[in-house]
Amino acid sequence: RICVITLAEAHPLLQSGKTIKNINYQISANCSRLQNKVSGKSKRTCLFIFHMQGAQFLTELAPLCRISSSDGEEYTIYSCIRGRLIEVNENILSNPALLQEKPSTEGYIAVVLPKFEESKSITQGLLTQKEYEEILMKRRSSAS
């Protein structure tokens, strides 16, 4: 029921071989994802969160962080789902290469917990690996 936010394998940062300069969880003057403080029963296990307090609520279009590459490009990474921000991966701040080297494991960006009643519709709307690969192939062939 938790959602781990990562870079998609087709993201330009993973495809172009760019070097990541920095990652910034400061979204605006008044909003830092690093200030997200979750307290409650069993917060460490993430699978059994019952009483969360202090977790920032995210909409689908809520920015999670901004990633700057060495060529000056900046990429805003969005939540893409509604839910409570459980944690951000502070390890990528000191080791941004994790985003490229291990994007789906140690290089994750954040963990979000959708509302229980919305979690089923979210998972039903996800693409399978095969569907995702087909979309990528269509994009590549239309770009050529």
mmCIF file of C-alpha atoms in Angstrom:
data_model
loop_
_atom_site.group_PDB
_atom_site.id
_atom_site.type_symbol
_atom_site.label_atom_id
_atom_site.label_comp_id
_atom_site.label_asym_id
_atom_site.label_seq_id
_atom_site.Cartn_x
_atom_site.Cartn_y
_atom_site.Cartn_z
ATOM 1 C CA ARG A 1 0.000 0.000 0.000
ATOM 2 C CA ILE A 2 2.979 2.331 0.143
ATOM 3 C CA CYS A 3 4.351 3.969 -2.985
ATOM 4 C CA VAL A 4 8.061 4.393 -3.516
ATOM 5 C CA ILE A 5 8.775 7.297 -5.839
ATOM 6 C CA THR A 6 11.744 6.744 -8.164
ATOM 7 C CA LEU A 7 12.988 8.076 -11.479
ATOM 8 C CA ALA A 8 11.464 6.244 -14.428
ATOM 9 C CA GLU A 9 14.020 4.345 -16.481
ATOM 10 C CA ALA A 10 13.136 6.596 -19.421
ATOM 11 C CA HIS A 11 13.841 9.807 -17.471
ATOM 12 C CA PRO A 12 16.395 12.029 -19.279
ATOM 13 C CA LEU A 13 18.731 11.903 -16.285
ATOM 14 C CA LEU A 14 18.988 8.145 -16.667
ATOM 15 C CA GLN A 15 19.059 8.098 -20.471
ATOM 16 C CA SER A 16 21.432 10.918 -21.321
ATOM 17 C CA GLY A 17 24.341 10.090 -19.082
ATOM 18 C CA LYS A 18 24.166 13.538 -17.465
ATOM 19 C CA THR A 19 25.880 14.068 -14.143
ATOM 20 C CA ILE A 20 23.638 15.053 -11.258
ATOM 21 C CA LYS A 21 24.938 18.186 -9.592
ATOM 22 C CA ASN A 22 22.517 18.395 -6.673
ATOM 23 C CA ILE A 23 19.109 17.484 -5.291
ATOM 24 C CA ASN A 24 17.004 20.050 -3.477
ATOM 25 C CA TYR A 25 14.011 19.149 -1.317
ATOM 26 C CA GLN A 26 13.347 22.872 -0.658
ATOM 27 C CA ILE A 27 10.237 23.363 -2.786
ATOM 28 C CA SER A 28 9.537 26.999 -1.905
ATOM 29 C CA ALA A 29 10.551 29.554 0.719
ATOM 30 C CA ASN A 30 8.036 28.034 3.137
ATOM 31 C CA CYS A 31 8.125 24.377 2.143
ATOM 32 C CA SER A 32 10.922 21.876 2.554
ATOM 33 C CA ARG A 33 10.263 18.168 2.185
ATOM 34 C CA LEU A 34 13.144 17.663 4.636
ATOM 35 C CA GLN A 35 10.962 19.266 7.326
ATOM 36 C CA ASN A 36 8.447 16.427 6.984
ATOM 37 C CA LYS A 37 8.281 14.874 10.451
ATOM 38 C CA VAL A 38 6.162 11.765 10.771
ATOM 39 C CA SER A 39 5.215 10.517 14.181
ATOM 40 C CA GLY A 40 2.838 7.798 15.110
ATOM 41 C CA LYS A 41 2.437 4.147 15.763
ATOM 42 C CA SER A 42 4.886 1.886 13.912
ATOM 43 C CA LYS A 43 6.286 4.606 11.637
ATOM 44 C CA ARG A 44 9.537 2.683 11.105
ATOM 45 C CA THR A 45 7.902 -0.342 9.485
ATOM 46 C CA CYS A 46 5.933 1.814 7.002
ATOM 47 C CA LEU A 47 3.607 -1.128 6.378
ATOM 48 C CA PHE A 48 1.630 -0.649 9.576
ATOM 49 C CA ILE A 49 1.110 3.072 9.839
ATOM 50 C CA PHE A 50 -2.065 3.753 11.759
ATOM 51 C CA HIS A 51 -1.787 7.145 13.410
ATOM 52 C CA MET A 52 0.363 9.508 11.369
ATOM 53 C CA GLN A 53 0.845 13.039 12.519
ATOM 54 C CA GLY A 54 2.889 15.751 10.885
ATOM 55 C CA ALA A 55 3.224 14.053 7.507
ATOM 56 C CA GLN A 56 2.901 16.503 4.621
ATOM 57 C CA PHE A 57 -0.096 15.835 2.374
ATOM 58 C CA LEU A 58 0.752 15.663 -1.329
ATOM 59 C CA THR A 59 -1.419 15.990 -4.405
ATOM 60 C CA GLU A 60 -0.537 14.382 -7.727
ATOM 61 C CA LEU A 61 1.106 17.617 -8.892
ATOM 62 C CA ALA A 62 3.021 18.358 -5.694
ATOM 63 C CA PRO A 63 6.751 18.782 -6.316
ATOM 64 C CA LEU A 64 8.939 16.478 -4.222
ATOM 65 C CA CYS A 65 12.354 17.789 -5.193
ATOM 66 C CA ARG A 66 14.371 19.497 -7.868
ATOM 67 C CA ILE A 67 17.354 17.819 -9.470
ATOM 68 C CA SER A 68 20.045 19.869 -11.196
ATOM 69 C CA SER A 69 22.424 18.365 -13.708
ATOM 70 C CA SER A 70 25.939 19.578 -14.454
ATOM 71 C CA ASP A 71 24.799 21.041 -17.802
ATOM 72 C CA GLY A 72 22.443 23.462 -16.010
ATOM 73 C CA GLU A 73 19.197 21.564 -16.671
ATOM 74 C CA GLU A 74 16.800 21.370 -13.730
ATOM 75 C CA TYR A 75 14.143 18.692 -13.354
ATOM 76 C CA THR A 76 11.235 18.954 -10.941
ATOM 77 C CA ILE A 77 10.106 15.567 -9.666
ATOM 78 C CA TYR A 78 6.416 15.397 -8.762
ATOM 79 C CA SER A 79 4.587 13.064 -6.414
ATOM 80 C CA CYS A 80 2.212 11.778 -9.133
ATOM 81 C CA ILE A 81 -0.088 10.378 -6.429
ATOM 82 C CA ARG A 82 -2.169 11.800 -3.585
ATOM 83 C CA GLY A 83 -1.112 10.810 -0.113
ATOM 84 C CA ARG A 84 1.019 11.462 2.943
ATOM 85 C CA LEU A 85 4.764 11.910 2.585
ATOM 86 C CA ILE A 86 6.283 9.255 4.829
ATOM 87 C CA GLU A 87 9.936 9.924 4.121
ATOM 88 C CA VAL A 88 12.395 11.440 1.711
ATOM 89 C CA ASN A 89 15.668 9.751 0.875
ATOM 90 C CA GLU A 90 18.293 11.967 2.482
ATOM 91 C CA ASN A 91 21.054 9.585 1.306
ATOM 92 C CA ILE A 92 20.774 10.959 -2.237
ATOM 93 C CA LEU A 93 21.708 14.423 -0.968
ATOM 94 C CA SER A 94 25.230 13.296 -0.119
ATOM 95 C CA ASN A 95 25.403 10.650 -2.868
ATOM 96 C CA PRO A 96 23.309 11.860 -5.865
ATOM 97 C CA ALA A 97 24.820 9.153 -8.075
ATOM 98 C CA LEU A 98 22.487 6.682 -6.329
ATOM 99 C CA LEU A 99 19.660 8.142 -8.427
ATOM 100 C CA GLN A 100 21.410 6.896 -11.560
ATOM 101 C CA GLU A 101 23.226 3.833 -10.265
ATOM 102 C CA LYS A 102 20.371 2.340 -8.208
ATOM 103 C CA PRO A 103 17.220 4.273 -9.160
ATOM 104 C CA SER A 104 14.701 1.642 -8.077
ATOM 105 C CA THR A 105 16.363 0.697 -4.781
ATOM 106 C CA GLU A 106 18.770 2.874 -2.766
ATOM 107 C CA GLY A 107 18.272 5.800 -5.168
ATOM 108 C CA TYR A 108 14.559 6.227 -4.463
ATOM 109 C CA ILE A 109 13.296 9.790 -3.963
ATOM 110 C CA ALA A 110 10.471 9.449 -1.448
ATOM 111 C CA VAL A 111 7.895 7.160 0.111
ATOM 112 C CA VAL A 112 4.233 8.163 -0.036
ATOM 113 C CA LEU A 113 1.261 6.538 1.668
ATOM 114 C CA PRO A 114 -1.991 7.028 -0.274
ATOM 115 C CA LYS A 115 -5.321 7.134 1.516
ATOM 116 C CA PHE A 116 -6.543 3.601 2.106
ATOM 117 C CA GLU A 117 -9.704 4.120 0.040
ATOM 118 C CA GLU A 118 -7.671 5.492 -2.887
ATOM 119 C CA SER A 119 -4.866 2.915 -2.862
ATOM 120 C CA LYS A 120 -6.788 0.312 -4.869
ATOM 121 C CA SER A 121 -7.669 2.740 -7.677
ATOM 122 C CA ILE A 122 -4.056 3.947 -7.765
ATOM 123 C CA THR A 123 -2.637 0.455 -8.178
ATOM 124 C CA GLN A 124 -5.281 -0.476 -10.755
ATOM 125 C CA GLY A 125 -4.230 2.541 -12.823
ATOM 126 C CA LEU A 126 -0.567 1.533 -12.949
ATOM 127 C CA LEU A 127 1.011 0.141 -16.102
ATOM 128 C CA THR A 128 2.524 -3.303 -16.218
ATOM 129 C CA GLN A 129 6.204 -3.509 -17.168
ATOM 130 C CA LYS A 130 5.170 -4.730 -20.624
ATOM 131 C CA GLU A 131 2.714 -1.827 -21.139
ATOM 132 C CA TYR A 132 5.389 0.643 -20.030
ATOM 133 C CA GLU A 133 7.947 -0.800 -22.451
ATOM 134 C CA GLU A 134 5.409 -0.640 -25.311
ATOM 135 C CA ILE A 135 4.776 3.051 -24.622
ATOM 136 C CA LEU A 136 8.518 3.730 -24.598
ATOM 137 C CA MET A 137 8.947 1.922 -27.927
ATOM 138 C CA LYS A 138 6.114 3.985 -29.469
ATOM 139 C CA ARG A 139 7.716 7.210 -28.208
ATOM 140 C CA ARG A 140 11.104 6.259 -29.617
ATOM 141 C CA SER A 141 9.689 5.303 -33.001
ATOM 142 C CA SER A 142 7.623 8.514 -33.282
ATOM 143 C CA ALA A 143 10.666 10.615 -32.315
ATOM 144 C CA SER A 144 12.807 9.078 -35.068
#
